[in-house]
Short mmCIF file of C-alpha atoms in Angstrom, two decimals:
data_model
loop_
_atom_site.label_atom_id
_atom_site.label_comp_id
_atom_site.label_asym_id
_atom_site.label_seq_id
_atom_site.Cartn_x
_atom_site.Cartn_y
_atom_site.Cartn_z
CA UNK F 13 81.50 91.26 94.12
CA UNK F 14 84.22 93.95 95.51
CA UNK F 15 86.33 90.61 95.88
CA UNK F 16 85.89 89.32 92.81
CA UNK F 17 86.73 92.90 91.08
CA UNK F 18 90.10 93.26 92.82
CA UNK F 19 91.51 89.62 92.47
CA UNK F 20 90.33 90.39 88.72
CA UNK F 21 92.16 93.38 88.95
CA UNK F 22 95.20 91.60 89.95
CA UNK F 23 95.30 89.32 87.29
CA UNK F 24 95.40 91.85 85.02
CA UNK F 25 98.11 93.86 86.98
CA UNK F 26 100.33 90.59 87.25
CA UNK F 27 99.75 88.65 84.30
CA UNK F 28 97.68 90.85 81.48
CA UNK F 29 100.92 90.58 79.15
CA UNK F 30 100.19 86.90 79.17
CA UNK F 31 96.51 87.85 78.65
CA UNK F 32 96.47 88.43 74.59
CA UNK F 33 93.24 89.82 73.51
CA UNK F 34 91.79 88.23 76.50
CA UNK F 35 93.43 91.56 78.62
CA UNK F 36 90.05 93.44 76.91
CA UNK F 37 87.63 91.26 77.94
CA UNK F 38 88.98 91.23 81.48
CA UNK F 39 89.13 95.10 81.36
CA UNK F 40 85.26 94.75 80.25
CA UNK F 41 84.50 92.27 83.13
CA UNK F 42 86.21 95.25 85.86
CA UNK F 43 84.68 98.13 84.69
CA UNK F 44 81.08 96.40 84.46
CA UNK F 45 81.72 95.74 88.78
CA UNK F 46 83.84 98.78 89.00
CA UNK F 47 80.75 101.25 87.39
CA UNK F 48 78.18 99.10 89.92
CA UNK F 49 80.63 99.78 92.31
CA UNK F 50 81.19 103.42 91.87
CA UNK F 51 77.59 104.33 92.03
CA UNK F 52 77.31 102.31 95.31
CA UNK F 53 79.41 104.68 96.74
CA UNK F 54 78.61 107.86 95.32
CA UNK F 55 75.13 107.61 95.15
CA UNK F 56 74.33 109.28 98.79
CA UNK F 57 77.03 111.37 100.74
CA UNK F 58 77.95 109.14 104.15
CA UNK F 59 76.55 106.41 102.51
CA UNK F 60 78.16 102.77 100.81
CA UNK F 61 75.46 100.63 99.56
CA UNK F 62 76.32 97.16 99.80
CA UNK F 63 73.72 94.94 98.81
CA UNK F 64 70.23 94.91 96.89
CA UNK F 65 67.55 92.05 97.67
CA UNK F 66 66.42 90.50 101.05
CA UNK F 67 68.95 87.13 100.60
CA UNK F 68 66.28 85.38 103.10
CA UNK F 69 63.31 86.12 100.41
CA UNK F 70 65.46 85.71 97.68
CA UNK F 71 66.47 81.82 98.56
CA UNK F 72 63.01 80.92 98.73
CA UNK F 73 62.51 81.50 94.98
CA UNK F 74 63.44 79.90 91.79
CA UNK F 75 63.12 81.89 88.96
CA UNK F 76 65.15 84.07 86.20
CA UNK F 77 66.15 87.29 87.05
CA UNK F 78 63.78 87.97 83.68
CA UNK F 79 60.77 87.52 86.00
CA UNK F 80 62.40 88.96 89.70
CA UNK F 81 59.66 90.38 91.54
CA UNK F 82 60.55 89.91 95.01
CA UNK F 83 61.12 93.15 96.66
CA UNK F 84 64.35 94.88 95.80
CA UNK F 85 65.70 95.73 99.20
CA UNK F 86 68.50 98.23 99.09
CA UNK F 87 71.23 97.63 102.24
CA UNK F 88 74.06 100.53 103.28
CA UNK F 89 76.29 101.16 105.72
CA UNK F 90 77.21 104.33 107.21
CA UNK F 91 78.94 106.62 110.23
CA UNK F 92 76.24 104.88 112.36
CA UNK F 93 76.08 101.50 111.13
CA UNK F 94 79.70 100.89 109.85
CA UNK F 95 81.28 98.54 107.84
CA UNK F 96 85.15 98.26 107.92
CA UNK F 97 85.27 95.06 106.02
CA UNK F 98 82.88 95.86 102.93
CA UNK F 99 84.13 99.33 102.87
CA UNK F 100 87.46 97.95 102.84
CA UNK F 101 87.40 95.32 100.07
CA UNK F 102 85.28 97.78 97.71
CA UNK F 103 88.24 100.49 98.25
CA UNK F 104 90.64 97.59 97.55
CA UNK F 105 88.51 97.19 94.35
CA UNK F 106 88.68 100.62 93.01
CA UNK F 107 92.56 101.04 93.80
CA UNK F 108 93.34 98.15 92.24
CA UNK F 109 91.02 98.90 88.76
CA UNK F 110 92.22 102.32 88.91
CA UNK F 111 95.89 100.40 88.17
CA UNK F 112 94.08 98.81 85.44
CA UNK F 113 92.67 101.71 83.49
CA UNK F 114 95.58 104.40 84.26
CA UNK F 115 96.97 103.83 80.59
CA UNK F 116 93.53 103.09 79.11
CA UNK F 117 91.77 105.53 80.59
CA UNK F 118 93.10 108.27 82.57
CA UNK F 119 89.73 109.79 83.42
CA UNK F 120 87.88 106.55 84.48
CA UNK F 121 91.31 105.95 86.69
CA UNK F 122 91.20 109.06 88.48
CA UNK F 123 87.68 108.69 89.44
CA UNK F 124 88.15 105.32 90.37
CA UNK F 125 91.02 106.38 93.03
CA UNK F 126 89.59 109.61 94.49
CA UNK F 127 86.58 107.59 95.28
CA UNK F 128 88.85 104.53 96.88
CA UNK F 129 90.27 107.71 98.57
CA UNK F 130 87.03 108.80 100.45
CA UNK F 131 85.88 104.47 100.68
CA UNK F 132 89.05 103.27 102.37
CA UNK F 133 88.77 106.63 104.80
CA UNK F 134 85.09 105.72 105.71
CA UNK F 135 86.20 102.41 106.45
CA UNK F 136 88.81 103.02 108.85
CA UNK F 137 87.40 106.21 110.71
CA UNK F 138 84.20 104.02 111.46
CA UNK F 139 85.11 100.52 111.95
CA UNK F 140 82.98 97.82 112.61
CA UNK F 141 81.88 94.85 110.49
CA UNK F 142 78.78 94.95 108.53
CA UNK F 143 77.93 91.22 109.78
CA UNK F 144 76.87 93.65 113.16
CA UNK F 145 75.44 96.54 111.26
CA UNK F 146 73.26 94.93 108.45
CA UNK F 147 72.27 91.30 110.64
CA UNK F 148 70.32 88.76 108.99
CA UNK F 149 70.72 90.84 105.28
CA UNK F 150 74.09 89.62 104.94
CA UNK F 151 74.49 86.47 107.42
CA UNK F 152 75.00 83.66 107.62
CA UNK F 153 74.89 84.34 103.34
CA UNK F 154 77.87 86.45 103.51
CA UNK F 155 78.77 86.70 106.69
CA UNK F 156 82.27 88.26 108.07
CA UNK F 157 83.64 85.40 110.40
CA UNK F 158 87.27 87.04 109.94
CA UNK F 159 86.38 90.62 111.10
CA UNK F 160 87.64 93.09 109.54
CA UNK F 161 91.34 93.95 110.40
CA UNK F 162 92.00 92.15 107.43
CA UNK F 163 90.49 93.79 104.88
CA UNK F 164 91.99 97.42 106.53
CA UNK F 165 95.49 95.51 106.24
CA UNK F 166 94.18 94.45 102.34
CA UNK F 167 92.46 98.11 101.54
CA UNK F 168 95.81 100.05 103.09
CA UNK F 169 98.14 97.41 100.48
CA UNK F 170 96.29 98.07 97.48
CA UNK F 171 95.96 102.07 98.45
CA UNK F 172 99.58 102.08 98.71
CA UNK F 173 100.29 100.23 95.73
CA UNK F 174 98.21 102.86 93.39
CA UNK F 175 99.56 106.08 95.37
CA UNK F 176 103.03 105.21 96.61
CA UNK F 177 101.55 107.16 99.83
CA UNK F 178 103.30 107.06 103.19
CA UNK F 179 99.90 107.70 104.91
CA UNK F 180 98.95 104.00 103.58
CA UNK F 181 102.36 102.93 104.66
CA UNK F 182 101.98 103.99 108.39
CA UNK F 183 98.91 102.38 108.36
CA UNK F 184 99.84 98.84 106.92
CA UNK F 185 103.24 98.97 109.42
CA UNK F 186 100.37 100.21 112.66
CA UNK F 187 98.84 96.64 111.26
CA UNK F 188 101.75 94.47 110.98
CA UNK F 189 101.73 90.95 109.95
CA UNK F 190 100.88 88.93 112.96
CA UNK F 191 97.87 87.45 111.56
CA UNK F 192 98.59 84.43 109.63
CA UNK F 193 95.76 82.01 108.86
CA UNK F 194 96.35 79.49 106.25
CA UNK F 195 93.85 80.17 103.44
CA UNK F 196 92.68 83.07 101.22
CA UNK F 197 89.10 84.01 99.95
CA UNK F 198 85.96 86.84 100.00
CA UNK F 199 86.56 86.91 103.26
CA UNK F 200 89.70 86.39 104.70
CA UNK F 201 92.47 88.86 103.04
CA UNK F 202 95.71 88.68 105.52
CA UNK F 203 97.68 85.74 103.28
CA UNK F 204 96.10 87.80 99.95
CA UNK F 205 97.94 91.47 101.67
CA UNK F 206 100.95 89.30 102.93
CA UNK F 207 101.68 88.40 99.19
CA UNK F 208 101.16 91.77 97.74
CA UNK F 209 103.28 93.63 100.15
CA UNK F 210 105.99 90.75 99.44
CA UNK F 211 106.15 92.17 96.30
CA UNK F 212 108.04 95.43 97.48
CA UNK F 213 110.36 92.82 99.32
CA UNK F 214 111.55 91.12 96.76
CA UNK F 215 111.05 93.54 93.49
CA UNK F 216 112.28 96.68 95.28
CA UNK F 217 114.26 94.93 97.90
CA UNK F 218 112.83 97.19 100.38
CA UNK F 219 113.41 95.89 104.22
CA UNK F 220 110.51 97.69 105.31
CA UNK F 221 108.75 94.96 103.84
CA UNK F 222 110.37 92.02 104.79
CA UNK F 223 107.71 91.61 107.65
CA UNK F 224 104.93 90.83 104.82
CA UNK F 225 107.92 88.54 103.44
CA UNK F 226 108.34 86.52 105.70
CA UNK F 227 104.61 85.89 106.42
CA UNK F 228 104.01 85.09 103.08
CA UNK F 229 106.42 82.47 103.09
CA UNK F 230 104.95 81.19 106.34
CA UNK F 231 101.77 81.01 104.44
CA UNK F 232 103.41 79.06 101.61
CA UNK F 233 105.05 76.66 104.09
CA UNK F 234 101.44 75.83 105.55
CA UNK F 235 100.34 75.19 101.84
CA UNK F 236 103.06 73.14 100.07
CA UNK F 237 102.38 69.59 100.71
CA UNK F 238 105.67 67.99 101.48
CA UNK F 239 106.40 71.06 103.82
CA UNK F 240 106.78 70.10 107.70
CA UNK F 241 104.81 73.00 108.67
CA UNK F 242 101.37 71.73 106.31
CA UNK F 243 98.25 72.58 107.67
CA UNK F 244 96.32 72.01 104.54
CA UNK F 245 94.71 68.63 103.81
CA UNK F 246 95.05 66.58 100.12
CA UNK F 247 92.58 64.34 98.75
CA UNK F 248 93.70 61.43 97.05
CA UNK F 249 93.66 62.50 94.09
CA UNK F 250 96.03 65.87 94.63
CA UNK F 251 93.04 68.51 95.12
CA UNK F 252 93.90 71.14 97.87
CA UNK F 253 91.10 70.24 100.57
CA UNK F 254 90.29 73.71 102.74
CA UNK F 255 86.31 73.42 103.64
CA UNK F 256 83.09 71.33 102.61
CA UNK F 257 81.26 74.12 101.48
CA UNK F 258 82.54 75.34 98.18
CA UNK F 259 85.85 74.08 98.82
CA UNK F 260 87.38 74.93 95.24
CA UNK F 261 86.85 78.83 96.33
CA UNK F 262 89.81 78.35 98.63
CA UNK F 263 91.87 76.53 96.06
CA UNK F 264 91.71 79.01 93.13
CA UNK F 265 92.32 81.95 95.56
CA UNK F 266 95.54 79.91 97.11
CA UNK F 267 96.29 79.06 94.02
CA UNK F 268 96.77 82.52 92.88
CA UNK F 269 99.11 83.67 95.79
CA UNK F 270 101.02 80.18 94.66
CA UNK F 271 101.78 81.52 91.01
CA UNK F 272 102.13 85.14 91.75
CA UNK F 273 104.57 84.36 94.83
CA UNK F 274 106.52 82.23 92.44
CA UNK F 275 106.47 85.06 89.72
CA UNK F 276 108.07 87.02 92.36
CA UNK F 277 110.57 84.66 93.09
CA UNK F 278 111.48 84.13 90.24
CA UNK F 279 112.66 87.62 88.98
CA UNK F 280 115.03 87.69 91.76
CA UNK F 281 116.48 84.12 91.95
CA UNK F 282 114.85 83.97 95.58
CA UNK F 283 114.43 81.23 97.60
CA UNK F 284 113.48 80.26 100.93
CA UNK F 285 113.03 76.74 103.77
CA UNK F 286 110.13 75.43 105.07
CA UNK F 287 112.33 73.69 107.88
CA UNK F 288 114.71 71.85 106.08
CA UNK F 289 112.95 72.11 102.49
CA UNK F 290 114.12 74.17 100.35
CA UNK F 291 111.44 75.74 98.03
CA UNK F 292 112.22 77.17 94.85
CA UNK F 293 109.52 79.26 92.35
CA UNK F 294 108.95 75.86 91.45
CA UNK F 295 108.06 73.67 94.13
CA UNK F 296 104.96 76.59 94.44
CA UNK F 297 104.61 76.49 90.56
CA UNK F 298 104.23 72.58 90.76
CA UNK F 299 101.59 72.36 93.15
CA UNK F 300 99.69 75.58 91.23
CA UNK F 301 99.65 73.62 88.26
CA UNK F 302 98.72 70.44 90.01
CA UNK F 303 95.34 72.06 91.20
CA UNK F 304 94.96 73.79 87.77
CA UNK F 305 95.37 70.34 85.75
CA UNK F 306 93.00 68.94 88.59
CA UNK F 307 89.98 71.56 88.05
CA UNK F 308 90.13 71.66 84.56
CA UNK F 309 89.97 67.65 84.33
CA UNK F 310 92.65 65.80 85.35
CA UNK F 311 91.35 63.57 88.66
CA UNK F 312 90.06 60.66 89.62
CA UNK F 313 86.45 61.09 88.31
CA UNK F 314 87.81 62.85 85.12
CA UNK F 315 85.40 65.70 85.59
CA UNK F 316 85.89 69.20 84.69
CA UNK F 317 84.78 71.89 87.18
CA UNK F 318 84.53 74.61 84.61
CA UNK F 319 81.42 74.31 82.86
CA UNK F 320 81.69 73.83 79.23
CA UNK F 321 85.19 73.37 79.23
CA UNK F 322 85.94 69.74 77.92
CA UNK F 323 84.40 66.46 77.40
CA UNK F 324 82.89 65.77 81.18
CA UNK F 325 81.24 68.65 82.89
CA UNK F 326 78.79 69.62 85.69
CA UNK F 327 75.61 69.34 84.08
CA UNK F 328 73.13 70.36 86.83
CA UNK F 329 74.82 73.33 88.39
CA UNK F 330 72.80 75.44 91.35
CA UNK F 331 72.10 78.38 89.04
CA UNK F 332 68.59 79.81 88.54
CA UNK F 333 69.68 81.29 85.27
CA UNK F 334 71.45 77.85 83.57
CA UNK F 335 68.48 75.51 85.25
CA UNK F 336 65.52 77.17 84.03
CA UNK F 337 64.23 77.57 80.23
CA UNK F 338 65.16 81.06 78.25
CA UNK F 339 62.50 83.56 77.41
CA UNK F 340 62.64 82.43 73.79
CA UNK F 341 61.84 78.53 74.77
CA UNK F 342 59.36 79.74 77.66
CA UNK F 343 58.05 83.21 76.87
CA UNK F 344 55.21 82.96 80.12
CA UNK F 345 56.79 84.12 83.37
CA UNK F 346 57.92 81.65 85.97
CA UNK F 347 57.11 82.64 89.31
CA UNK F 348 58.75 82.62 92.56
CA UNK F 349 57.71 79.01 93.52
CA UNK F 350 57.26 77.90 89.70
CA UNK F 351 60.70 77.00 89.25
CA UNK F 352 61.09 74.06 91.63
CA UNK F 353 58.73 72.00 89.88
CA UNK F 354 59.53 70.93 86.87
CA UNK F 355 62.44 72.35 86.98
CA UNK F 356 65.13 72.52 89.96
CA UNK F 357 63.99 68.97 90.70
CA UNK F 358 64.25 68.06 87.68
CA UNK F 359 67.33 65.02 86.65
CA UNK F 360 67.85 66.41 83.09
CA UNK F 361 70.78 68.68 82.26
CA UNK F 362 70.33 72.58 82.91
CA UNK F 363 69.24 73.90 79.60
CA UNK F 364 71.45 76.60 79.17
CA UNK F 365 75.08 76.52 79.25
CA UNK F 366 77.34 78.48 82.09
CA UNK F 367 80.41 78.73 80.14
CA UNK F 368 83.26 79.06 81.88
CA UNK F 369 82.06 79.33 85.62
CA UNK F 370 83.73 77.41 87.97
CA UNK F 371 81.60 75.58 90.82
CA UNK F 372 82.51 74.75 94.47
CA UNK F 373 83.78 71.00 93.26
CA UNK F 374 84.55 67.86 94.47
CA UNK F 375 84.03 66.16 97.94
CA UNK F 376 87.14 65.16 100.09
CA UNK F 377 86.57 61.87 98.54
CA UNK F 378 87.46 63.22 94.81
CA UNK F 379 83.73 62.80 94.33
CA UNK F 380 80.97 64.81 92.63
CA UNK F 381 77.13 63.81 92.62
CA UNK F 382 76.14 66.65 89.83
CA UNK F 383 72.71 67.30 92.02
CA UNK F 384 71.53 70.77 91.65
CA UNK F 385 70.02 70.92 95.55
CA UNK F 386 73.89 69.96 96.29
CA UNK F 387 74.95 73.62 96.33
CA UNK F 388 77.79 73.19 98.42
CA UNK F 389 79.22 71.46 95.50
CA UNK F 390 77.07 72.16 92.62
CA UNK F 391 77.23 76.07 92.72
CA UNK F 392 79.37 78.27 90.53
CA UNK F 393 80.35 81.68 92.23
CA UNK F 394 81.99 84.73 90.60
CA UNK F 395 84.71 84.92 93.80
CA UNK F 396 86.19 81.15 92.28
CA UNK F 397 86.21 82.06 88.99
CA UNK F 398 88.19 85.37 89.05
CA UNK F 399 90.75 84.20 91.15
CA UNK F 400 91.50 81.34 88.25
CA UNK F 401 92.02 84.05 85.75
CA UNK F 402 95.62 84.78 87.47
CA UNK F 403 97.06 80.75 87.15
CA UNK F 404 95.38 80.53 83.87
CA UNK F 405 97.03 83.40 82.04
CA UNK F 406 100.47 82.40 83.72
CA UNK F 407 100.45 78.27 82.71
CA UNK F 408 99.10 79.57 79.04
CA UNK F 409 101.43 82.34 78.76
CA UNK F 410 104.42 79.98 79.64
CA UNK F 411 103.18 77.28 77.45
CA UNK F 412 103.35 79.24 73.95
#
């Protein structure tokens, strides 16, 4: 949720003149996460909540968050049991929507950076990764595999950003940019950081920052598919192929770093080589907008991954909400095992629309069953949505 609320953020930050009226709605959608957020980390001194409802018991039931009644487990971390890499993203979250708000909403701002202040400060005075402090609550659900050194790296960026602070700055330089893995998501920030800090690179032309540059571009040159230094697979119809399991998380989140490196580029007339290619803003812009074209309909199967958006859509997504029947059609509660049967198992259509969400997409064979048990596939996620918000507002801004 924190990730989903900063890479929202950012697509505000970066493209909300492109945004039209939508720029409210996506203020709406921050502030809804940002309040949940707030309270999670004010609610007890020494205390960040991170999570409500055993994920274990929750799986096991099908039903509408109308008729919830498995126990509402509340999960924290704290001085004892730390969490570096949860603290860090929510701090992330809070700088970043306190950029979002500062003309809006001056009061709501400041709130939202004193308490990314006190977060990010938790985080790195205790560190450890709530995968060790919180167990089987958060894994293998949501599980840190990239520790958390990169969301330290991503909280210190986005600090810095909002406060201009050399505190934040020693910190991100202490870090450097040796890590450079070659994909982006909830979990793994360094290429997301890389990109941001760029941004002080190229806009400011500040060589303090030309480490982040030049890691960035190392990122790109892993990404772009004619580059000699690719480590990212294709399918044959053009999708960016990362991992089986909700693969087009990966893609939207790349995707992003894609248009807003180009954006950067751009302003400045800057290029740079992969080897002997030269990229330009658009070679990155090309390859966004393939991947764009390719989730919104354009492949092989000429399926849309965005529910409701266009003639062919995923019909039986992994949703408890979309699969079972509203209270108005089905006023009796549905209990924890009712759902399954008639329902999850059911081969009819969901009865109740999803607009807009994106789910985890194709195989690496362009192909999609549309089987609600297939949640690897079939699932929408908040995370791959927000990320899309970025490329979407930049390809419609540039296409009025």
């Amino acid at each position: 949720m924190a990730f989903t609320t900063t890479m929202l953020s950012w697509s505000s930050l970066e493209y909300g003149k492109r945004m039209g009226p939508e720029l409210a709605n996506a203020r709406a959608a921050i502030r809804w996460a940002t309040d949940y957020l707030l309270k999670c980390a004010t609610a007890t001194p020494g205390k960040l909540y991170v999570g409500v409802g055993d994920p274990n018991v929750d799986h096991k039931c099908w039903e509408r968050p109308e008729d919830m009644d498995t126990s509402r487990t509340v999960y924290s971390v704290s001085a004892s049991s730390p969490g570096s890499d949860v603290a860090g993203e929510t701090a992330a979250a809070l700088a970043a929507a306190s950029m979002v708000f500062r003309k809006v909403d001056r009061k709501y701002s400041g709130l939202l950076l004193r308490t990314a202040r006190k977060v990010f400060q938790f985080a790195m005075q205790y560190q450890g990764a709530y995968s060790d402090s919180l167990g089987s609550a958060v894994c293998p659900f949501y599980c840190s595999y990239s520790g958390y050194k990169d969301e330290l790296l991503w909280g210190a960026a986005w600090m810095f950003r909002a406060t201009n602070e050399m505190s934040y700055y020693k910190i991100l330089k202490s870090m450097g940019a040796d890590n450079q893995p070659d994909l982006f998501s909830w979990d793994n920030k360094y290429a997301g950081a890389h990109v941001l800090l760029s941004r002080r690179a190229l806009l400011n032309n500040d060589k303090n920052f030309e480490q982040f540059e030049g890691a960035a571009e190392n990122f790109m040159c892993r990404i772009l598919p004619n580059s000699p230094y690719k480590t990212t697979q294709y399918t044959q119809g053009g999708l960016m192929y990362k991992l089986p399991e909700s693969n087009l998380q990966y893609v939207t989140a790349i995707t992003f770093l894609l248009t807003t490196y180009a954006k950067y580029m751009k302003s400045t007339k800057h290029t740079f080589n992969c080897g002997n290619l030269l990229v330009t803003p658009n070679s990155l812009l090309y390859v966004a907008k393939r991947q764009v074209d390719y989730i919104l309909g354009e492949n092989p199967i000429g399926m849309s991954y965005m529910v409701g958006f266009g003639p062919n859509f995923p019909k039986r997504i992994h949703h408890r909400g979309s699969s079972l029947p509203s209270l108005t059609s089905h006023p009796q509660a549905i209990g924890c095992d009712g759902g399954f049967q008639p329902f999850f198992y059911s081969a009819n259509p969901n009865p109740n629309i999803l607009t807009g969400a994106i789910v985890g997409g194709p195989n690496q064979n362009d192909g999609y069953p549309d089987q609600r048990s297939d949640y690897s596939h079939s699932e929408p996620a908040t995370y791959i949505t927000a990320a899309m918000v970025g490329p979407l507002s930049y390809f419609a801004g540039t296409l009025n």
